[in-house]
Short mmCIF file of C-alpha atoms (C1' of nucleotides) in Angstrom, two decimals:
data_model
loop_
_atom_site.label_atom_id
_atom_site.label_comp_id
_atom_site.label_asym_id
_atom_site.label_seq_id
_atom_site.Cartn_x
_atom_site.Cartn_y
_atom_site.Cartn_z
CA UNK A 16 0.00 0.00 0.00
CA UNK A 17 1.23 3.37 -0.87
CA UNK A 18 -1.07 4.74 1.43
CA UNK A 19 0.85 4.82 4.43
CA UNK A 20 4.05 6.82 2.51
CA UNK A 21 1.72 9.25 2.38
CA UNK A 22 0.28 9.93 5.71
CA UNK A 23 3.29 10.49 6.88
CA UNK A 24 6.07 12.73 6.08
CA UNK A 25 8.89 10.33 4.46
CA UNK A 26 11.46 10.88 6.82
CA UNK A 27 15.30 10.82 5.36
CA UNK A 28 18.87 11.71 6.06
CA UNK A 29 19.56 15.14 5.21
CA UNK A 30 21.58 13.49 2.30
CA UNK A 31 18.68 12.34 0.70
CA UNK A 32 17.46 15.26 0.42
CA UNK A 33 20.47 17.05 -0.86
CA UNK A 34 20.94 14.63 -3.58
CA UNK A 35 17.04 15.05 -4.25
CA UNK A 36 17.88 18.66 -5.05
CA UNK A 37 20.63 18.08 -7.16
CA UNK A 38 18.17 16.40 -9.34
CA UNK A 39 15.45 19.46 -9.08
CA UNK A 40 17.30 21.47 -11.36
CA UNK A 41 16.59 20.94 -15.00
CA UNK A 42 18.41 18.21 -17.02
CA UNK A 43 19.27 14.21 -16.28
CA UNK A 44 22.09 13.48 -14.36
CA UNK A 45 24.73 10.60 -13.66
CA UNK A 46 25.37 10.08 -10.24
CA UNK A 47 29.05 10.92 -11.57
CA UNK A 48 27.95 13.66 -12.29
CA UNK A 49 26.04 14.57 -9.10
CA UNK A 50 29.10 13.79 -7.08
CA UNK A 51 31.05 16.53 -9.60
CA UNK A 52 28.61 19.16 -9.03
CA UNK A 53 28.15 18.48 -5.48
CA UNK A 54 31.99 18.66 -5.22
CA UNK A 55 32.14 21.93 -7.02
CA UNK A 56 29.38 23.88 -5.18
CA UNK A 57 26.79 21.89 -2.43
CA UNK A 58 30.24 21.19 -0.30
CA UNK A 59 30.96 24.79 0.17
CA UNK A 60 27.48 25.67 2.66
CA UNK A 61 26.52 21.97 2.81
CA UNK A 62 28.97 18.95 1.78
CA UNK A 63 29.04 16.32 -0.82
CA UNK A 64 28.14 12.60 0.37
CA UNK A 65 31.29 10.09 -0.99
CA UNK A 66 30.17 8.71 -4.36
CA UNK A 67 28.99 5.68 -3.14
CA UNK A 68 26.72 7.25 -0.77
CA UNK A 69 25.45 9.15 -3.72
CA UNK A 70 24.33 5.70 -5.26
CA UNK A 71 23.04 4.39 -2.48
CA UNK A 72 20.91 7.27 -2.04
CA UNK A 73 19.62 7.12 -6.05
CA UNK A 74 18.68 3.57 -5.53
CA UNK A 75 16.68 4.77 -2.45
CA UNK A 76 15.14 7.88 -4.19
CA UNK A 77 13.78 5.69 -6.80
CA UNK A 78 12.31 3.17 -4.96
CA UNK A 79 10.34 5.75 -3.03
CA UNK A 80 9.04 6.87 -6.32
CA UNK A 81 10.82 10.54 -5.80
CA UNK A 82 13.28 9.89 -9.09
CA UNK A 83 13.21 7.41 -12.13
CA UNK A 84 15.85 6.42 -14.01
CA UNK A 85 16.82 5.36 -17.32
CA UNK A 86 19.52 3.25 -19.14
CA UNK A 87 21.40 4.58 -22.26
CA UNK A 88 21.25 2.25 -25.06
CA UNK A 89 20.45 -1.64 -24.22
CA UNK A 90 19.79 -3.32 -21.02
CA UNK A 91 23.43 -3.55 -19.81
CA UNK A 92 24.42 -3.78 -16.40
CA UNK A 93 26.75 -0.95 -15.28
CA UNK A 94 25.64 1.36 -18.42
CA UNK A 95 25.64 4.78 -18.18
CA UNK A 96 22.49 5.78 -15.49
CA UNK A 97 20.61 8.58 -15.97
CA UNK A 98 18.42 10.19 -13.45
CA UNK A 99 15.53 12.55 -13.33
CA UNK A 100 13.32 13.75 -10.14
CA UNK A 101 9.34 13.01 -10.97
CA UNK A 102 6.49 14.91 -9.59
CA UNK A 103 6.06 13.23 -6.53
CA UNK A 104 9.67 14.05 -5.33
CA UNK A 105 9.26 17.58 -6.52
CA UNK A 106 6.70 17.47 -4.10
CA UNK A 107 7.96 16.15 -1.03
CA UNK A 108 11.31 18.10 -1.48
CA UNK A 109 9.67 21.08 -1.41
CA UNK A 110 7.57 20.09 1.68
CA UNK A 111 10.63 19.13 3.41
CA UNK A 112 12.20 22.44 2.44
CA UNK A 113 9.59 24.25 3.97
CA UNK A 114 9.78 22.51 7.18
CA UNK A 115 11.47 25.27 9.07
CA UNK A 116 11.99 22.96 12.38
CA UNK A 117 13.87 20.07 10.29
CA UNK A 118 16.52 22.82 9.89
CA UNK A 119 18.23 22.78 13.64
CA UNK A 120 20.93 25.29 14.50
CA UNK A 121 24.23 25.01 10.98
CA UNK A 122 27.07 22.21 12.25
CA UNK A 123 30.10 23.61 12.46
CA UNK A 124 33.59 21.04 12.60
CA UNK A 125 36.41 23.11 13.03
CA UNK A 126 39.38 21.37 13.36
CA UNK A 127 41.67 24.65 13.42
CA UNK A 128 39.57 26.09 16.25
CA UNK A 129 39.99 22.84 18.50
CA UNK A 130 43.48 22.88 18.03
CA UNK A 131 43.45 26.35 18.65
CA UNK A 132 41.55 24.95 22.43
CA UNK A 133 44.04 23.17 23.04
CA UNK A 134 46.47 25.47 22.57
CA UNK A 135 47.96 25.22 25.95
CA UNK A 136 49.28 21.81 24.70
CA UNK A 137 51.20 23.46 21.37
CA UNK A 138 54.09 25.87 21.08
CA UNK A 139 52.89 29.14 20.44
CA UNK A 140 54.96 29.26 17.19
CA UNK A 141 53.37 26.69 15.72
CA UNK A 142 49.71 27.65 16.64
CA UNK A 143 50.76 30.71 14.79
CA UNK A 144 52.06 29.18 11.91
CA UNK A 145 48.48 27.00 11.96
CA UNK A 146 46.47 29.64 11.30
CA UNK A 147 48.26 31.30 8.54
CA UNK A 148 48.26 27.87 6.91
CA UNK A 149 44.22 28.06 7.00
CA UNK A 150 44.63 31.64 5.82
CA UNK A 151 46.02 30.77 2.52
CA UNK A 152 43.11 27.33 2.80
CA UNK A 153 40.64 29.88 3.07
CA UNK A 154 41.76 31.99 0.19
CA UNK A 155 42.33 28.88 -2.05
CA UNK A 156 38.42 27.83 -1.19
CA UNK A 157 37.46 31.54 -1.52
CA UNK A 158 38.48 31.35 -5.37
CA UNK A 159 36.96 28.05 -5.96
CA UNK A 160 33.77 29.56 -4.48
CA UNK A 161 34.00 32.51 -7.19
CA UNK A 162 35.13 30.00 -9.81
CA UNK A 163 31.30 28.18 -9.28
CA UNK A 164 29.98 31.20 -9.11
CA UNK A 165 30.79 31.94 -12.83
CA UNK A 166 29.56 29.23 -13.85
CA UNK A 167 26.07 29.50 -11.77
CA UNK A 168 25.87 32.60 -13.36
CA UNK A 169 25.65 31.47 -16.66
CA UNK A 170 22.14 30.22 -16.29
CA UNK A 171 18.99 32.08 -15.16
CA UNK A 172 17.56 29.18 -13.37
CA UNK A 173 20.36 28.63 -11.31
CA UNK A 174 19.58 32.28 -9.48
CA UNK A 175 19.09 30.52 -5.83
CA UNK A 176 22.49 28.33 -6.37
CA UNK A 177 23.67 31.84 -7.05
CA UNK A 178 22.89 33.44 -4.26
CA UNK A 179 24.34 30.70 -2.08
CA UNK A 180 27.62 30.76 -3.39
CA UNK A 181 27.44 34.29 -2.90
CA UNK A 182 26.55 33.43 0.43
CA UNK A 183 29.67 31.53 0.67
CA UNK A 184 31.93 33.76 -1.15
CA UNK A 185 30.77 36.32 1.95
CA UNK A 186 31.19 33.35 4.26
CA UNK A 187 34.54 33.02 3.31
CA UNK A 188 35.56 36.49 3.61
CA UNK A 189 34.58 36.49 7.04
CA UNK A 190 36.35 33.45 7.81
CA UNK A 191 38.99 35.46 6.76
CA UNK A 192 38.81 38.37 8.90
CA UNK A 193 38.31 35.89 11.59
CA UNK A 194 41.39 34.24 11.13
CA UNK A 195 43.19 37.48 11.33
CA UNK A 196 41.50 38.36 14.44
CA UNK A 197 42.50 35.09 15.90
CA UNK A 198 46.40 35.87 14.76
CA UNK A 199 46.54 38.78 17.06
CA UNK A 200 44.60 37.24 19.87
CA UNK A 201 47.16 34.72 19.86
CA UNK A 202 49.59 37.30 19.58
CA UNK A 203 48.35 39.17 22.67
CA UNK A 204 48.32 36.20 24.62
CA UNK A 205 52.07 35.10 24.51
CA UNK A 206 52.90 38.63 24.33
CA UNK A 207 51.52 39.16 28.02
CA UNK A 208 51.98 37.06 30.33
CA UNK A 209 50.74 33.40 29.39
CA UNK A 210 47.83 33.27 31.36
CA UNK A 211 46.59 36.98 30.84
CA UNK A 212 42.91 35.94 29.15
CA UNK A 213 42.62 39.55 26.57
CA UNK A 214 39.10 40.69 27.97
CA UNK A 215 39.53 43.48 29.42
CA UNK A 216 40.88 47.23 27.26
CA UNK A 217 40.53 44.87 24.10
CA UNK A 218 37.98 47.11 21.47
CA UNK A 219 35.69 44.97 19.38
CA UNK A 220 33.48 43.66 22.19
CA UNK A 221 30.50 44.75 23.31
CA UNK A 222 29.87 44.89 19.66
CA UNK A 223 26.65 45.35 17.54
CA UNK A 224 24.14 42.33 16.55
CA UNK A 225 22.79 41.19 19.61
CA UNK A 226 19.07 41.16 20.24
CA UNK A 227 18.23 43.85 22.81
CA UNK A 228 18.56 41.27 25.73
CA UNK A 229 17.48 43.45 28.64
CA UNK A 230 20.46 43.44 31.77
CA UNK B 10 61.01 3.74 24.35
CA UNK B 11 59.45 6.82 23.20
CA UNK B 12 61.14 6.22 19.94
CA UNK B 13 58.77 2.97 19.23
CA UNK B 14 56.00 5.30 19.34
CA UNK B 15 56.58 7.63 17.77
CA UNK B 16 57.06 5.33 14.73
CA UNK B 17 53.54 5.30 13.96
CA UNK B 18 50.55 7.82 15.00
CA UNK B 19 47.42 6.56 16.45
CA UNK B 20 44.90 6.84 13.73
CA UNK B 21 41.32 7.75 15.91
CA UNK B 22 38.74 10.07 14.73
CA UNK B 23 38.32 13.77 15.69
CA UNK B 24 35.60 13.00 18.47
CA UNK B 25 38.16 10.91 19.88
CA UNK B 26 40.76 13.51 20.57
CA UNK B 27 38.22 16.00 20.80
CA UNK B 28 37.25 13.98 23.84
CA UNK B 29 40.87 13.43 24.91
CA UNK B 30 40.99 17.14 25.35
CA UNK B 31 37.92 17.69 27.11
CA UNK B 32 40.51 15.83 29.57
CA UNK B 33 43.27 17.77 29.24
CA UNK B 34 42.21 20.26 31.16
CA UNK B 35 42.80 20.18 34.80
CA UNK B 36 40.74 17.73 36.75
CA UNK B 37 39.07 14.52 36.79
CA UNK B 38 35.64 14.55 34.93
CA UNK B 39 32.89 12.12 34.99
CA UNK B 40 31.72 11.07 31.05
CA UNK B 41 28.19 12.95 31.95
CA UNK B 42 30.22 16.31 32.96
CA UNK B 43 32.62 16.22 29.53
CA UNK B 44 29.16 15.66 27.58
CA UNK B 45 27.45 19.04 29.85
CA UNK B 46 31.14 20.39 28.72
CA UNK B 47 30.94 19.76 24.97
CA UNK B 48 27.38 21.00 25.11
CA UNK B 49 28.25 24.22 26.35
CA UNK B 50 31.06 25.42 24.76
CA UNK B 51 33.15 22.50 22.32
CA UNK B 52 29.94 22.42 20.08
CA UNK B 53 29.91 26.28 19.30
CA UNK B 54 33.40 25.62 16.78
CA UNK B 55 33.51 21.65 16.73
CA UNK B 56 30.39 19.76 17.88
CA UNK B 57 28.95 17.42 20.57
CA UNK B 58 28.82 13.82 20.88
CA UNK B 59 26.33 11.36 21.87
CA UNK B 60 26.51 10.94 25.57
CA UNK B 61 26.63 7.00 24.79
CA UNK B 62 29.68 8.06 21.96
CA UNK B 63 31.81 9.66 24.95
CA UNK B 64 31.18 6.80 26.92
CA UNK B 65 32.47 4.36 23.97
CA UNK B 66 35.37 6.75 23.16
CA UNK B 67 36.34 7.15 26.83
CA UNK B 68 37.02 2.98 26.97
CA UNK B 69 38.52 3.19 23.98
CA UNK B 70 41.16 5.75 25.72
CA UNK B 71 41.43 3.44 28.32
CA UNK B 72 42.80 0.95 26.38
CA UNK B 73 45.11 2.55 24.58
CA UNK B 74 46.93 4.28 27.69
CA UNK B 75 45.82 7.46 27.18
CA UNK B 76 43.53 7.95 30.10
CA UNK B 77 42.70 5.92 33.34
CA UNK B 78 39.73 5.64 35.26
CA UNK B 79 38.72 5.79 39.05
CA UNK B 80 35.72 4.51 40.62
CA UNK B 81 34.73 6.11 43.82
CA UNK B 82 33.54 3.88 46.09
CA UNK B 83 34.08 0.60 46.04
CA UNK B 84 33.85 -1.59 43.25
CA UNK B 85 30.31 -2.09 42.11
CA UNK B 86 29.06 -1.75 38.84
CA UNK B 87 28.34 1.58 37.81
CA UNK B 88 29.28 3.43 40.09
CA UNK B 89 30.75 6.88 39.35
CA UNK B 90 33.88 6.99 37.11
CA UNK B 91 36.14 9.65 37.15
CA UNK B 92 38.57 9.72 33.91
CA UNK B 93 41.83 11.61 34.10
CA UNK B 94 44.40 11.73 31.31
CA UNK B 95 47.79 10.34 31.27
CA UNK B 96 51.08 11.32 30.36
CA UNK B 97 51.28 9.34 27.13
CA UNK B 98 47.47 10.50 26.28
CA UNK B 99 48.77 14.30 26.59
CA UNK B 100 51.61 13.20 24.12
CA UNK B 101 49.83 11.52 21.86
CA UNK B 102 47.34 14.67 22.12
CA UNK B 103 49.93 17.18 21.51
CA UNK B 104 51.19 15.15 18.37
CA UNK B 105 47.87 14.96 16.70
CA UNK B 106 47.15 18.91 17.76
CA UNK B 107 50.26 19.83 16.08
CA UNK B 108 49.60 17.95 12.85
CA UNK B 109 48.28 20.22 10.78
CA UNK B 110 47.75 17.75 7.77
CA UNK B 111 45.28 16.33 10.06
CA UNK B 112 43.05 19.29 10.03
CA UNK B 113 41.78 20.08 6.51
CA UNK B 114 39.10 22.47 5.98
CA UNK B 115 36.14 23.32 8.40
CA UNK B 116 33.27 21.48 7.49
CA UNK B 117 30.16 23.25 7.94
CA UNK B 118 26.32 21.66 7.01
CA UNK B 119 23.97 24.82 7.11
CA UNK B 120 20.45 23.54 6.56
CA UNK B 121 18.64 27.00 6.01
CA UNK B 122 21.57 27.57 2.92
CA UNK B 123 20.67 24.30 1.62
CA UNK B 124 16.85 25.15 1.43
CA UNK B 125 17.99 28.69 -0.31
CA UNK B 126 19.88 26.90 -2.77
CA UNK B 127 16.12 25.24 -3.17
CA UNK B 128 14.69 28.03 -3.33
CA UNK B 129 13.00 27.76 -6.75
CA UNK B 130 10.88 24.87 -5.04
CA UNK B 131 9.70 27.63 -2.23
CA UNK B 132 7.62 30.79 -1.88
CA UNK B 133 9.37 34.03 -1.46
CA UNK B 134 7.82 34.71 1.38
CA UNK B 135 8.82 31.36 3.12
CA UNK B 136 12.29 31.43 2.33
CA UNK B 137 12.04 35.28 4.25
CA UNK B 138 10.73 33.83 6.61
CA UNK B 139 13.15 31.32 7.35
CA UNK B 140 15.75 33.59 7.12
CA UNK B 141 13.88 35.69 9.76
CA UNK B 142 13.98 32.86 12.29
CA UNK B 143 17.78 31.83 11.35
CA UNK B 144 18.48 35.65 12.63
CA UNK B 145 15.97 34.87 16.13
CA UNK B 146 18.19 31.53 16.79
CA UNK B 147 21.75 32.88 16.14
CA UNK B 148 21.05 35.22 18.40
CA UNK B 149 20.30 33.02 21.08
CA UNK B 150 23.45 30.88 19.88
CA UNK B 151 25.17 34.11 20.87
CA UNK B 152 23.82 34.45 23.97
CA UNK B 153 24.76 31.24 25.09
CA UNK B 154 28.46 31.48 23.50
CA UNK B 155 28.34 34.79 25.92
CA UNK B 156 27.26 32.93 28.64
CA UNK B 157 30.04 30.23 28.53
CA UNK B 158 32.73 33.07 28.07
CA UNK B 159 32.05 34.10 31.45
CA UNK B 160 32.30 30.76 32.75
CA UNK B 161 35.55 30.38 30.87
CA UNK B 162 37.00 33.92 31.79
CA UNK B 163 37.18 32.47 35.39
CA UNK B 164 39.60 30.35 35.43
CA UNK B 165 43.39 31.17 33.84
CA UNK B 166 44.02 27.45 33.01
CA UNK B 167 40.86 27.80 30.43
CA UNK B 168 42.97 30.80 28.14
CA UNK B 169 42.75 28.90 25.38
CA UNK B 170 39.27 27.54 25.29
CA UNK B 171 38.38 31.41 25.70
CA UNK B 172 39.86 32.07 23.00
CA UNK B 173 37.85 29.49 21.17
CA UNK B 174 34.98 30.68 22.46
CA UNK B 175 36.43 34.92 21.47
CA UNK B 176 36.12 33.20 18.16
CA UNK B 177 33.07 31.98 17.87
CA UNK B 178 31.44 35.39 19.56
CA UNK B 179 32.89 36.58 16.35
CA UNK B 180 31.28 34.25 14.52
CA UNK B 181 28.10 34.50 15.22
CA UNK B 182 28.09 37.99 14.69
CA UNK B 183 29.29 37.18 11.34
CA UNK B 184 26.87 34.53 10.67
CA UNK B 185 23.70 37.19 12.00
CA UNK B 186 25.26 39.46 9.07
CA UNK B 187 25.74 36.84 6.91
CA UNK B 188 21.73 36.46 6.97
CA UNK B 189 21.07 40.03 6.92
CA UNK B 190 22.76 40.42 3.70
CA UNK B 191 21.59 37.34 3.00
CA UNK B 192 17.76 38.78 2.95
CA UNK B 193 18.62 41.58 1.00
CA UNK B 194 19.51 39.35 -1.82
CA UNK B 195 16.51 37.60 -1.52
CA UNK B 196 14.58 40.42 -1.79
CA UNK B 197 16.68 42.24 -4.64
CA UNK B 198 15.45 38.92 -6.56
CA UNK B 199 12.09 38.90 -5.99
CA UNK B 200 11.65 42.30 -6.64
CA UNK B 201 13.64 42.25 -9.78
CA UNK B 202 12.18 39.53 -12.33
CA UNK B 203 10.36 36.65 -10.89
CA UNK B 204 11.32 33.59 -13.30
CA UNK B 205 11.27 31.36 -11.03
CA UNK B 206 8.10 31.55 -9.74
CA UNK B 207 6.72 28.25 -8.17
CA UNK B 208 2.96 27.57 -9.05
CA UNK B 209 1.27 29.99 -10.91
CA UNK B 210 -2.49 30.79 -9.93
CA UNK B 211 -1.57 30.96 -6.19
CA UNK B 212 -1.61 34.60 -5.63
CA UNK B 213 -0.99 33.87 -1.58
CA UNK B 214 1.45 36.32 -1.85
CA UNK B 215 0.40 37.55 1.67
CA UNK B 216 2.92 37.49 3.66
CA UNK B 217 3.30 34.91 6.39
CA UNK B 218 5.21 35.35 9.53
CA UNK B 219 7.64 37.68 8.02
CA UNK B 220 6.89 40.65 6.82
CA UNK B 221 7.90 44.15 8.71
CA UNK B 222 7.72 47.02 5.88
CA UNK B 223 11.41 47.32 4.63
CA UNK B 224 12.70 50.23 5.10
"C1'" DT C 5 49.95 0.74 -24.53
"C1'" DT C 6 49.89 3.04 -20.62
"C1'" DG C 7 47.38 5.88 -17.92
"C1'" DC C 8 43.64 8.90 -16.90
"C1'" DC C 9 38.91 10.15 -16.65
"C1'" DC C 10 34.29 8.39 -16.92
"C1'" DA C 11 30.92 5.38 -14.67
"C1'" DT C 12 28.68 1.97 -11.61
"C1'" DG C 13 28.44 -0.78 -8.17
"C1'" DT C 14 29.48 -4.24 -3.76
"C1'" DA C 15 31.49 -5.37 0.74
"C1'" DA C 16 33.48 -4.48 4.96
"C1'" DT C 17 33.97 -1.44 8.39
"C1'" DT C 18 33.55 2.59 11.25
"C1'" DT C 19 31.06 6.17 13.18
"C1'" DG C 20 27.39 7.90 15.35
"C1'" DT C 21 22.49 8.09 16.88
"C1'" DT C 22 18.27 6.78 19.44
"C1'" DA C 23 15.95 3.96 22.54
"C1'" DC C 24 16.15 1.47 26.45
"C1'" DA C 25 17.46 -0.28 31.29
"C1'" DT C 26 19.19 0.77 35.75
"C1'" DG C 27 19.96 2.99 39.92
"C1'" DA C 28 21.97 6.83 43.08
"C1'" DT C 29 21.48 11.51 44.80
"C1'" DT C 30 19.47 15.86 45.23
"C1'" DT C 31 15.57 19.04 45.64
"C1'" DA C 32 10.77 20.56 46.10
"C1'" DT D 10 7.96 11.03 48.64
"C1'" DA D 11 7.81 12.39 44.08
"C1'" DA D 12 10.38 14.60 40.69
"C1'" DA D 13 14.40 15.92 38.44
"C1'" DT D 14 19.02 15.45 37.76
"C1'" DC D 15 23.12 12.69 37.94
"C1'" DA D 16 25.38 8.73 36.11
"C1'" DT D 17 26.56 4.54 33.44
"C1'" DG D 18 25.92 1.50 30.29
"C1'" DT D 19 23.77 -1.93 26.31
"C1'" DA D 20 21.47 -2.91 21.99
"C1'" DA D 21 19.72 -1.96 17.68
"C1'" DC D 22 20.15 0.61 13.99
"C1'" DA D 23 21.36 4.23 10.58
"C1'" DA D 24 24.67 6.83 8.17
"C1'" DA D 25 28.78 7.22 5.83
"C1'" DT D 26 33.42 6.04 4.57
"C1'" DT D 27 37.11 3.28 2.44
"C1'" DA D 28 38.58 -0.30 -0.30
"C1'" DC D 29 37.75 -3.03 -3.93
"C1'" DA D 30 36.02 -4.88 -8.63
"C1'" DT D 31 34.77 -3.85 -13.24
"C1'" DG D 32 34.95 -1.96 -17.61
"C1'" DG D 33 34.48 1.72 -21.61
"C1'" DG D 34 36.57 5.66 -24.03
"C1'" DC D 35 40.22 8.65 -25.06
"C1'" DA D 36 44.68 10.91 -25.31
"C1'" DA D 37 49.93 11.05 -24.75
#
DNA sequence: TTGCCCATGTAATTTGTTACATGATTTA
DNA sequence: TAAATCATGTAACAAATTACATGGGCAA
């Protein structure tokens, strides 16, 4: 029975979904190919699934009825696989996009920032040197961010993809002047003695953006 | 003897030595007070584990020498545990800290970009909307980043996680301009031409939720 | 003719979550 | 004394990765 998909909401991985609306944009795709794009753009707000995943998650999509696919040429095994989203994925992807409390709070894995916590286990030196190194990571991401965004901008229905990476290329900037900011905390730290913590005199707190939290 | 070991470096994954250096801090912790730990403060840059994960991670430390484990009390089963961390678990610590191969780019899964990037499956309005309430809960996020500071500003041992925590302070303030700008785009593109329209014939366009005159 | 990119898939394994079971201690 | 919080752990499962197997097409 296909009535009991229905009363409920089909409840997948977040992956699902994100390979779901790979396929929502117009054209058939390889899973190959998803995995390219995904590589090329998704990874830089979201992330791109390993390959296999990406397979695994067609086969799923398909059974559930949300994409169909088709062989080119005969009935081969391991021809080339083309996929397409039907209506009824269309459908629940946009019903799972609009499900504001699915979204929780963005996951952030930093691995520079716990090093950086456990800084009083490194040389200060080397913490140093650390975060220059993701300086020049960060700039190298920052132009494959603008390199996507040429090509997004190329086509008219790829405006939302757009304005993600330019969400990105923004997001990257930031991390930059983060980074920096981080540099001379680190600075001020081992400058003064090791275990003066740089709150008080230090400009840049009691900065703008928070809600008008009374006390 | 150190020699031998340093021959090879334990492979373990991040949550692993993320929960090695919830230990490295001074004192003996309980697996229930590093998870209360993670949750209010390692999660705002890295990210919190399963209480049951910390529990399987902390064994797994056991075994390989790099923490050891008291039970207060006698020796009944479950009975309070208090894990400290040894010498060779602060070595192997620092080693992995310092490897900066280890740590390749933050990874960061933001579900609200990942329904922009959908955004040609969505009403204007909604995606607004969403935005909207992405703005309400970073600002709690920073509230609560604020909160742990203070905790952390207590103690000079904790220099480092402050600085961690300086970070992400920053961050968040970045992130609630991030959206800001974020919404202007959306609105630039709805106001401009609407190709990508969802349905036509639904003229709902009142708006829902979100919706204080611009201006 | 070697090697790279395209392309699909399986198997084994690890990582991580949720749900559950258990009981002590604190607080209202 | 009822509840919430503290505290530890197991079991079942889901999610995701790596390693491997296979083979076509193309370019140096």
């Amino acid at each position: 029975m296909t009535s009991s998909q229905k009363a409920k909401k089909q409840e997948l991985p977040p992956t699902a979904w994100a390979v779901l609306g790979l396929l929502s944009f117009p054209g058939e795709r390889t899973g190959y190919e998803l995995k390219k794009w995904a590589d090329s753009s998704l990874r830089f707000f979201y992330w791109s699934p390993a390959i296999s995943q990406i397979y695994a998650e067609l086969r799923r999509l398909e059974e559930l009825g949300y994409a169909s696919s088709a062989r080119s040429g005969p009935e081969e095994a391991r021809a080339k696989r083309r996929y397409a989203i039907t209506d009824a994925g269309r459908e629940a992807l946009a019903g799972w996009a609009a499900d504001t409390a699915e979204a929780g709070p963005p996951v952030l894995k930093h691995g520079l920032l716990l090093r950086v916590w456990l800084g009083h286990l490194a040389e200060p030196g080397r913490l140093r040197a650390m975060v220059g190194e993701h300086l020049e990571r960060t700039r190298e991401e920052l132009a494959a961010v603008r390199e996507a965004m040429e090509h997004a901008a190329e086509v008219p229905e790829w405006a939302f993809p757009a304005l993600a990476l330019r969400w990105s290329e923004r997001q990257h900037l930031a991390e930059l002047e983060l980074a920096q900011a981080l540099l001379a905390d680190l600075e001020g730290l081992t400058e003064g003695g090791e275990h003066t913590a740089p709150q008080a005199g230090t400009p840049g707190r009691q900065a703008e953006g928070d809600a008008p939290t009374p006390g």
